[in-house]
Amino acid sequence: MDGTLIDTEPYWMAAETELVEAHGGVWTHQDGLALVGNPMMVSASVLRDRGVDLPLEEIVDFLNRQVAAAVAAELPWQAGGQQVLADLRDAGVPMALVTSSFRILAEPFAEAAGLFDVVVTGDGVTRAKPDPEPYQLAAQLLGVDIEDCVAIEDSGAGITSALASGARAVAIEVMQPVAARPGLSRIAALSDLTLPTFARIVRGEVLDLRRAG
């Protein structure tokens, strides 16, 4: 969700900066990049180590409430996000939203989008990304084999989770560089994900559709 379908990473970074500075610390853009895709409790632990003198649960609650309020004010779709989901829905492809964000943020987005059959959140699993559990649970809830699934990710933790789950993994570079990995397809934009492209990936092709230069 975050970064891949909607451009929420600036919201997360703003909330992190506000919280750290309120406790007398300094939080940089690079600090924020290091948290992209992390489980919420991991991010909260990092913030507490940087001087945020609050219980982990309160840190997580503050971040989620701040970002949820920002998303409620304006849903920041990534370019091509709505179209690729609509194309899949029109083709009858079941879809799951698999995110490290908590239900307080993910469910309102999923309801607004109106396109997902299943929502798996960071507080709905025992082991969050980079563990494969979130994607494996999503496939189970959809009633499909994980090997028949295509997982689209933008963060290192998410990519690791997707690859380890057995799904066909696709990475789009948004906030973090995406290195080549065995079995990982890479795209430059969500508009690269046409139905014929999905079919090729499901058949086992590993594609690199990034723009030259």
PDB file of C-alpha atoms in Angstrom:
ATOM      1  CA  MET A   1       0.000   0.000   0.000  1.00  0.00           C
ATOM      2  CA  ASP A   2       2.355   2.725   1.245  1.00  0.00           C
ATOM      3  CA  GLY A   3       4.652   3.824  -1.550  1.00  0.00           C
ATOM      4  CA  THR A   4       3.409   1.231  -4.015  1.00  0.00           C
ATOM      5  CA  LEU A   5      -0.218   2.293  -4.503  1.00  0.00           C
ATOM      6  CA  ILE A   6      -0.418   5.538  -2.555  1.00  0.00           C
ATOM      7  CA  ASP A   7       2.272   8.127  -1.932  1.00  0.00           C
ATOM      8  CA  THR A   8       2.109   8.111   1.861  1.00  0.00           C
ATOM      9  CA  GLU A   9       5.819   7.971   2.625  1.00  0.00           C
ATOM     10  CA  PRO A  10       6.047  11.792   2.955  1.00  0.00           C
ATOM     11  CA  TYR A  11       3.193  11.575   5.486  1.00  0.00           C
ATOM     12  CA  TRP A  12       5.040   8.946   7.524  1.00  0.00           C
ATOM     13  CA  MET A  13       8.244  10.984   7.457  1.00  0.00           C
ATOM     14  CA  ALA A  14       6.419  14.134   8.540  1.00  0.00           C
ATOM     15  CA  ALA A  15       4.832  12.283  11.467  1.00  0.00           C
ATOM     16  CA  GLU A  16       8.188  10.774  12.471  1.00  0.00           C
ATOM     17  CA  THR A  17       9.878  14.174  12.305  1.00  0.00           C
ATOM     18  CA  GLU A  18       7.164  15.819  14.394  1.00  0.00           C
ATOM     19  CA  LEU A  19       7.419  13.125  17.063  1.00  0.00           C
ATOM     20  CA  VAL A  20      11.218  13.089  17.301  1.00  0.00           C
ATOM     21  CA  GLU A  21      11.485  16.881  17.359  1.00  0.00           C
ATOM     22  CA  ALA A  22       8.802  17.079  20.056  1.00  0.00           C
ATOM     23  CA  HIS A  23      11.152  15.024  22.219  1.00  0.00           C
ATOM     24  CA  GLY A  24      14.183  17.184  21.482  1.00  0.00           C
ATOM     25  CA  GLY A  25      15.741  15.101  18.731  1.00  0.00           C
ATOM     26  CA  VAL A  26      16.597  15.503  15.056  1.00  0.00           C
ATOM     27  CA  TRP A  27      15.108  13.346  12.284  1.00  0.00           C
ATOM     28  CA  THR A  28      16.405  13.530   8.712  1.00  0.00           C
ATOM     29  CA  HIS A  29      15.082  12.397   5.341  1.00  0.00           C
ATOM     30  CA  GLN A  30      17.661   9.599   5.363  1.00  0.00           C
ATOM     31  CA  ASP A  31      16.408   8.477   8.775  1.00  0.00           C
ATOM     32  CA  GLY A  32      12.923   8.268   7.307  1.00  0.00           C
ATOM     33  CA  LEU A  33      14.098   6.295   4.299  1.00  0.00           C
ATOM     34  CA  ALA A  34      15.627   3.703   6.614  1.00  0.00           C
ATOM     35  CA  LEU A  35      12.170   2.957   8.053  1.00  0.00           C
ATOM     36  CA  VAL A  36      10.348   2.493   4.738  1.00  0.00           C
ATOM     37  CA  GLY A  37       8.568  -0.864   4.694  1.00  0.00           C
ATOM     38  CA  ASN A  38       9.472  -1.805   8.268  1.00  0.00           C
ATOM     39  CA  PRO A  39       6.952  -3.390  10.643  1.00  0.00           C
ATOM     40  CA  MET A  40       5.385  -0.696  12.791  1.00  0.00           C
ATOM     41  CA  MET A  41       6.866  -1.970  16.052  1.00  0.00           C
ATOM     42  CA  VAL A  42      10.351  -2.001  14.517  1.00  0.00           C
ATOM     43  CA  SER A  43       9.939   1.601  13.402  1.00  0.00           C
ATOM     44  CA  ALA A  44       8.600   2.563  16.828  1.00  0.00           C
ATOM     45  CA  SER A  45      11.617   0.963  18.488  1.00  0.00           C
ATOM     46  CA  VAL A  46      13.966   2.992  16.276  1.00  0.00           C
ATOM     47  CA  LEU A  47      12.120   6.200  17.163  1.00  0.00           C
ATOM     48  CA  ARG A  48      12.284   5.409  20.851  1.00  0.00           C
ATOM     49  CA  ASP A  49      16.032   4.797  20.548  1.00  0.00           C
ATOM     50  CA  ARG A  50      16.249   8.258  18.996  1.00  0.00           C
ATOM     51  CA  GLY A  51      14.764   9.858  22.095  1.00  0.00           C
ATOM     52  CA  VAL A  52      10.989   9.495  21.816  1.00  0.00           C
ATOM     53  CA  ASP A  53      10.147   8.783  25.455  1.00  0.00           C
ATOM     54  CA  LEU A  54       6.876   6.917  24.929  1.00  0.00           C
ATOM     55  CA  PRO A  55       5.764   3.270  25.008  1.00  0.00           C
ATOM     56  CA  LEU A  56       6.004   1.560  21.625  1.00  0.00           C
ATOM     57  CA  GLU A  57       2.222   1.250  21.376  1.00  0.00           C
ATOM     58  CA  GLU A  58       1.794   5.006  21.843  1.00  0.00           C
ATOM     59  CA  ILE A  59       4.383   5.748  19.166  1.00  0.00           C
ATOM     60  CA  VAL A  60       2.612   3.434  16.719  1.00  0.00           C
ATOM     61  CA  ASP A  61      -0.755   4.965  17.566  1.00  0.00           C
ATOM     62  CA  PHE A  62       0.541   8.511  17.012  1.00  0.00           C
ATOM     63  CA  LEU A  63       2.066   7.655  13.619  1.00  0.00           C
ATOM     64  CA  ASN A  64      -1.045   5.831  12.426  1.00  0.00           C
ATOM     65  CA  ARG A  65      -3.395   8.602  13.524  1.00  0.00           C
ATOM     66  CA  GLN A  66      -1.290  11.299  11.849  1.00  0.00           C
ATOM     67  CA  VAL A  67      -1.019   9.431   8.548  1.00  0.00           C
ATOM     68  CA  ALA A  68      -4.664   8.318   8.609  1.00  0.00           C
ATOM     69  CA  ALA A  69      -5.740  11.958   9.024  1.00  0.00           C
ATOM     70  CA  ALA A  70      -3.544  13.022   6.099  1.00  0.00           C
ATOM     71  CA  VAL A  71      -4.887  10.256   3.859  1.00  0.00           C
ATOM     72  CA  ALA A  72      -8.476  11.099   4.852  1.00  0.00           C
ATOM     73  CA  ALA A  73      -7.875  14.678   3.719  1.00  0.00           C
ATOM     74  CA  GLU A  74      -6.477  13.567   0.359  1.00  0.00           C
ATOM     75  CA  LEU A  75      -5.947  10.073  -1.052  1.00  0.00           C
ATOM     76  CA  PRO A  76      -2.553  10.361  -2.789  1.00  0.00           C
ATOM     77  CA  TRP A  77      -2.705   7.697  -5.502  1.00  0.00           C
ATOM     78  CA  GLN A  78       0.534   6.817  -7.228  1.00  0.00           C
ATOM     79  CA  ALA A  79       0.385   7.348 -10.996  1.00  0.00           C
ATOM     80  CA  GLY A  80      -1.306   4.373 -12.638  1.00  0.00           C
ATOM     81  CA  GLY A  81      -2.417   2.792  -9.370  1.00  0.00           C
ATOM     82  CA  GLN A  82      -6.162   3.082  -9.843  1.00  0.00           C
ATOM     83  CA  GLN A  83      -5.969   1.958 -13.470  1.00  0.00           C
ATOM     84  CA  VAL A  84      -4.006  -1.228 -12.858  1.00  0.00           C
ATOM     85  CA  LEU A  85      -6.379  -2.242 -10.063  1.00  0.00           C
ATOM     86  CA  ALA A  86      -9.423  -1.491 -12.232  1.00  0.00           C
ATOM     87  CA  ASP A  87      -8.000  -3.540 -15.108  1.00  0.00           C
ATOM     88  CA  LEU A  88      -7.439  -6.508 -12.795  1.00  0.00           C
ATOM     89  CA  ARG A  89     -10.929  -6.188 -11.338  1.00  0.00           C
ATOM     90  CA  ASP A  90     -12.483  -6.038 -14.821  1.00  0.00           C
ATOM     91  CA  ALA A  91     -10.546  -9.217 -15.703  1.00  0.00           C
ATOM     92  CA  GLY A  92     -11.957 -11.001 -12.647  1.00  0.00           C
ATOM     93  CA  VAL A  93      -8.598 -11.289 -10.851  1.00  0.00           C
ATOM     94  CA  PRO A  94      -8.964 -11.587  -7.056  1.00  0.00           C
ATOM     95  CA  MET A  95      -6.866  -9.036  -5.178  1.00  0.00           C
ATOM     96  CA  ALA A  96      -5.470  -8.649  -1.680  1.00  0.00           C
ATOM     97  CA  LEU A  97      -4.020  -5.562  -0.036  1.00  0.00           C
ATOM     98  CA  VAL A  98      -0.977  -6.735   1.953  1.00  0.00           C
ATOM     99  CA  THR A  99       0.567  -3.985   4.043  1.00  0.00           C
ATOM    100  CA  SER A 100       2.741  -3.404   7.097  1.00  0.00           C
ATOM    101  CA  SER A 101       0.442  -0.535   8.033  1.00  0.00           C
ATOM    102  CA  PHE A 102      -2.123  -1.199  10.716  1.00  0.00           C
ATOM    103  CA  ARG A 103      -5.852  -1.709  10.146  1.00  0.00           C
ATOM    104  CA  ILE A 104      -6.659   1.853  11.275  1.00  0.00           C
ATOM    105  CA  LEU A 105      -5.039   3.117   8.075  1.00  0.00           C
ATOM    106  CA  ALA A 106      -5.391   0.201   5.647  1.00  0.00           C
ATOM    107  CA  GLU A 107      -9.101  -0.468   5.986  1.00  0.00           C
ATOM    108  CA  PRO A 108     -10.268   3.087   5.160  1.00  0.00           C
ATOM    109  CA  PHE A 109      -8.025   3.049   2.082  1.00  0.00           C
ATOM    110  CA  ALA A 110      -9.302  -0.377   1.005  1.00  0.00           C
ATOM    111  CA  GLU A 111     -12.905   0.779   1.477  1.00  0.00           C
ATOM    112  CA  ALA A 112     -12.272   3.952  -0.527  1.00  0.00           C
ATOM    113  CA  ALA A 113     -10.639   1.979  -3.330  1.00  0.00           C
ATOM    114  CA  GLY A 114     -13.429  -0.607  -3.331  1.00  0.00           C
ATOM    115  CA  LEU A 115     -11.346  -3.114  -5.281  1.00  0.00           C
ATOM    116  CA  PHE A 116      -9.828  -5.548  -2.780  1.00  0.00           C
ATOM    117  CA  ASP A 117     -11.265  -8.919  -1.768  1.00  0.00           C
ATOM    118  CA  VAL A 118      -8.928  -9.316   1.225  1.00  0.00           C
ATOM    119  CA  VAL A 119      -6.941  -6.966   3.469  1.00  0.00           C
ATOM    120  CA  VAL A 120      -3.923  -8.219   5.456  1.00  0.00           C
ATOM    121  CA  THR A 121      -2.374  -5.663   7.810  1.00  0.00           C
ATOM    122  CA  GLY A 122       0.686  -5.465  10.003  1.00  0.00           C
ATOM    123  CA  ASP A 123      -1.392  -5.901  13.159  1.00  0.00           C
ATOM    124  CA  GLY A 124      -3.270  -8.839  11.652  1.00  0.00           C
ATOM    125  CA  VAL A 125      -0.307 -11.231  11.439  1.00  0.00           C
ATOM    126  CA  THR A 126       2.030 -12.859  13.939  1.00  0.00           C
ATOM    127  CA  ARG A 127       5.143 -12.113  11.877  1.00  0.00           C
ATOM    128  CA  ALA A 128       5.092  -9.012   9.687  1.00  0.00           C
ATOM    129  CA  LYS A 129       7.202  -8.318   6.595  1.00  0.00           C
ATOM    130  CA  PRO A 130       9.980  -9.249   5.798  1.00  0.00           C
ATOM    131  CA  ASP A 131       8.548 -12.593   6.975  1.00  0.00           C
ATOM    132  CA  PRO A 132       6.501 -14.351   4.243  1.00  0.00           C
ATOM    133  CA  GLU A 133       3.464 -14.795   6.523  1.00  0.00           C
ATOM    134  CA  PRO A 134       1.489 -11.756   5.266  1.00  0.00           C
ATOM    135  CA  TYR A 135       1.533 -12.883   1.627  1.00  0.00           C
ATOM    136  CA  GLN A 136       0.932 -16.519   2.485  1.00  0.00           C
ATOM    137  CA  LEU A 137      -2.056 -15.509   4.616  1.00  0.00           C
ATOM    138  CA  ALA A 138      -3.415 -13.356   1.799  1.00  0.00           C
ATOM    139  CA  ALA A 139      -3.263 -16.266  -0.655  1.00  0.00           C
ATOM    140  CA  GLN A 140      -4.979 -18.504   1.887  1.00  0.00           C
ATOM    141  CA  LEU A 141      -7.775 -15.980   2.431  1.00  0.00           C
ATOM    142  CA  LEU A 142      -8.206 -15.561  -1.330  1.00  0.00           C
ATOM    143  CA  GLY A 143      -8.346 -19.332  -1.721  1.00  0.00           C
ATOM    144  CA  VAL A 144      -5.541 -19.464  -4.279  1.00  0.00           C
ATOM    145  CA  ASP A 145      -2.080 -21.021  -4.495  1.00  0.00           C
ATOM    146  CA  ILE A 146       0.677 -18.591  -3.567  1.00  0.00           C
ATOM    147  CA  GLU A 147       2.627 -19.693  -6.669  1.00  0.00           C
ATOM    148  CA  ASP A 148      -0.185 -18.245  -8.804  1.00  0.00           C
ATOM    149  CA  CYS A 149       0.028 -14.838  -7.113  1.00  0.00           C
ATOM    150  CA  VAL A 150       1.871 -11.713  -8.220  1.00  0.00           C
ATOM    151  CA  ALA A 151       3.061  -9.485  -5.360  1.00  0.00           C
ATOM    152  CA  ILE A 152       3.936  -5.861  -6.123  1.00  0.00           C
ATOM    153  CA  GLU A 153       6.295  -4.125  -3.704  1.00  0.00           C
ATOM    154  CA  ASP A 154       8.505  -1.053  -3.344  1.00  0.00           C
ATOM    155  CA  SER A 155      10.450  -1.663  -0.108  1.00  0.00           C
ATOM    156  CA  GLY A 156      13.243  -4.040   0.786  1.00  0.00           C
ATOM    157  CA  ALA A 157      11.247  -5.685   3.574  1.00  0.00           C
ATOM    158  CA  GLY A 158       8.239  -6.134   1.320  1.00  0.00           C
ATOM    159  CA  ILE A 159      10.277  -7.580  -1.534  1.00  0.00           C
ATOM    160  CA  THR A 160      11.914 -10.059   0.822  1.00  0.00           C
ATOM    161  CA  SER A 161       8.505 -11.080   2.139  1.00  0.00           C
ATOM    162  CA  ALA A 162       7.067 -11.529  -1.342  1.00  0.00           C
ATOM    163  CA  LEU A 163       9.977 -13.592  -2.660  1.00  0.00           C
ATOM    164  CA  ALA A 164      10.085 -15.806   0.428  1.00  0.00           C
ATOM    165  CA  SER A 165       6.343 -16.453   0.240  1.00  0.00           C
ATOM    166  CA  GLY A 166       6.585 -18.192  -3.121  1.00  0.00           C
ATOM    167  CA  ALA A 167       4.690 -15.500  -5.028  1.00  0.00           C
ATOM    168  CA  ARG A 168       5.915 -13.959  -8.285  1.00  0.00           C
ATOM    169  CA  ALA A 169       7.475 -10.735  -7.013  1.00  0.00           C
ATOM    170  CA  VAL A 170       7.536  -7.404  -8.838  1.00  0.00           C
ATOM    171  CA  ALA A 171       9.406  -4.343  -7.530  1.00  0.00           C
ATOM    172  CA  ILE A 172       8.911  -0.689  -8.358  1.00  0.00           C
ATOM    173  CA  GLU A 173      11.513   1.833  -7.234  1.00  0.00           C
ATOM    174  CA  VAL A 174       9.847   4.633  -5.287  1.00  0.00           C
ATOM    175  CA  MET A 175      11.793   5.732  -2.199  1.00  0.00           C
ATOM    176  CA  GLN A 176      14.480   3.050  -2.049  1.00  0.00           C
ATOM    177  CA  PRO A 177      16.792   1.641  -4.763  1.00  0.00           C
ATOM    178  CA  VAL A 178      15.720  -1.808  -5.948  1.00  0.00           C
ATOM    179  CA  ALA A 179      18.611  -4.180  -6.521  1.00  0.00           C
ATOM    180  CA  ALA A 180      18.344  -7.205  -8.773  1.00  0.00           C
ATOM    181  CA  ARG A 181      17.435 -10.436  -6.989  1.00  0.00           C
ATOM    182  CA  PRO A 182      16.801 -13.929  -8.361  1.00  0.00           C
ATOM    183  CA  GLY A 183      13.180 -14.233  -9.403  1.00  0.00           C
ATOM    184  CA  LEU A 184      12.438 -10.510  -8.999  1.00  0.00           C
ATOM    185  CA  SER A 185      10.863  -8.572 -11.859  1.00  0.00           C
ATOM    186  CA  ARG A 186      11.399  -4.811 -11.879  1.00  0.00           C
ATOM    187  CA  ILE A 187       9.240  -2.075 -13.374  1.00  0.00           C
ATOM    188  CA  ALA A 188       9.597   1.668 -13.843  1.00  0.00           C
ATOM    189  CA  ALA A 189       5.926   2.558 -13.302  1.00  0.00           C
ATOM    190  CA  LEU A 190       2.645   0.886 -12.393  1.00  0.00           C
ATOM    191  CA  SER A 191       1.488   1.552 -15.955  1.00  0.00           C
ATOM    192  CA  ASP A 192       3.980  -1.158 -17.023  1.00  0.00           C
ATOM    193  CA  LEU A 193       1.659  -3.712 -15.416  1.00  0.00           C
ATOM    194  CA  THR A 194      -0.729  -4.475 -18.236  1.00  0.00           C
ATOM    195  CA  LEU A 195      -2.729  -7.695 -18.261  1.00  0.00           C
ATOM    196  CA  PRO A 196      -0.361  -9.286 -20.841  1.00  0.00           C
ATOM    197  CA  THR A 197       2.588  -8.355 -18.591  1.00  0.00           C
ATOM    198  CA  PHE A 198       0.915  -9.996 -15.608  1.00  0.00           C
ATOM    199  CA  ALA A 199       0.357 -13.115 -17.715  1.00  0.00           C
ATOM    200  CA  ARG A 200       4.056 -13.281 -18.602  1.00  0.00           C
ATOM    201  CA  ILE A 201       5.088 -12.922 -14.967  1.00  0.00           C
ATOM    202  CA  VAL A 202       2.627 -15.605 -13.837  1.00  0.00           C
ATOM    203  CA  ARG A 203       4.117 -17.942 -16.450  1.00  0.00           C
ATOM    204  CA  GLY A 204       7.477 -17.516 -14.741  1.00  0.00           C
ATOM    205  CA  GLU A 205       9.201 -14.824 -16.798  1.00  0.00           C
ATOM    206  CA  VAL A 206      11.409 -12.438 -14.834  1.00  0.00           C
ATOM    207  CA  LEU A 207      11.150  -9.031 -16.474  1.00  0.00           C
ATOM    208  CA  ASP A 208      13.147  -5.823 -16.246  1.00  0.00           C
ATOM    209  CA  LEU A 209      10.970  -3.046 -17.634  1.00  0.00           C
ATOM    210  CA  ARG A 210      12.877  -0.091 -16.242  1.00  0.00           C
ATOM    211  CA  ARG A 211      13.622   2.715 -18.631  1.00  0.00           C
ATOM    212  CA  ALA A 212      17.124   2.885 -20.060  1.00  0.00           C
ATOM    213  CA  GLY A 213      19.010   5.894 -18.700  1.00  0.00           C
TER     214      GLY A 213
END
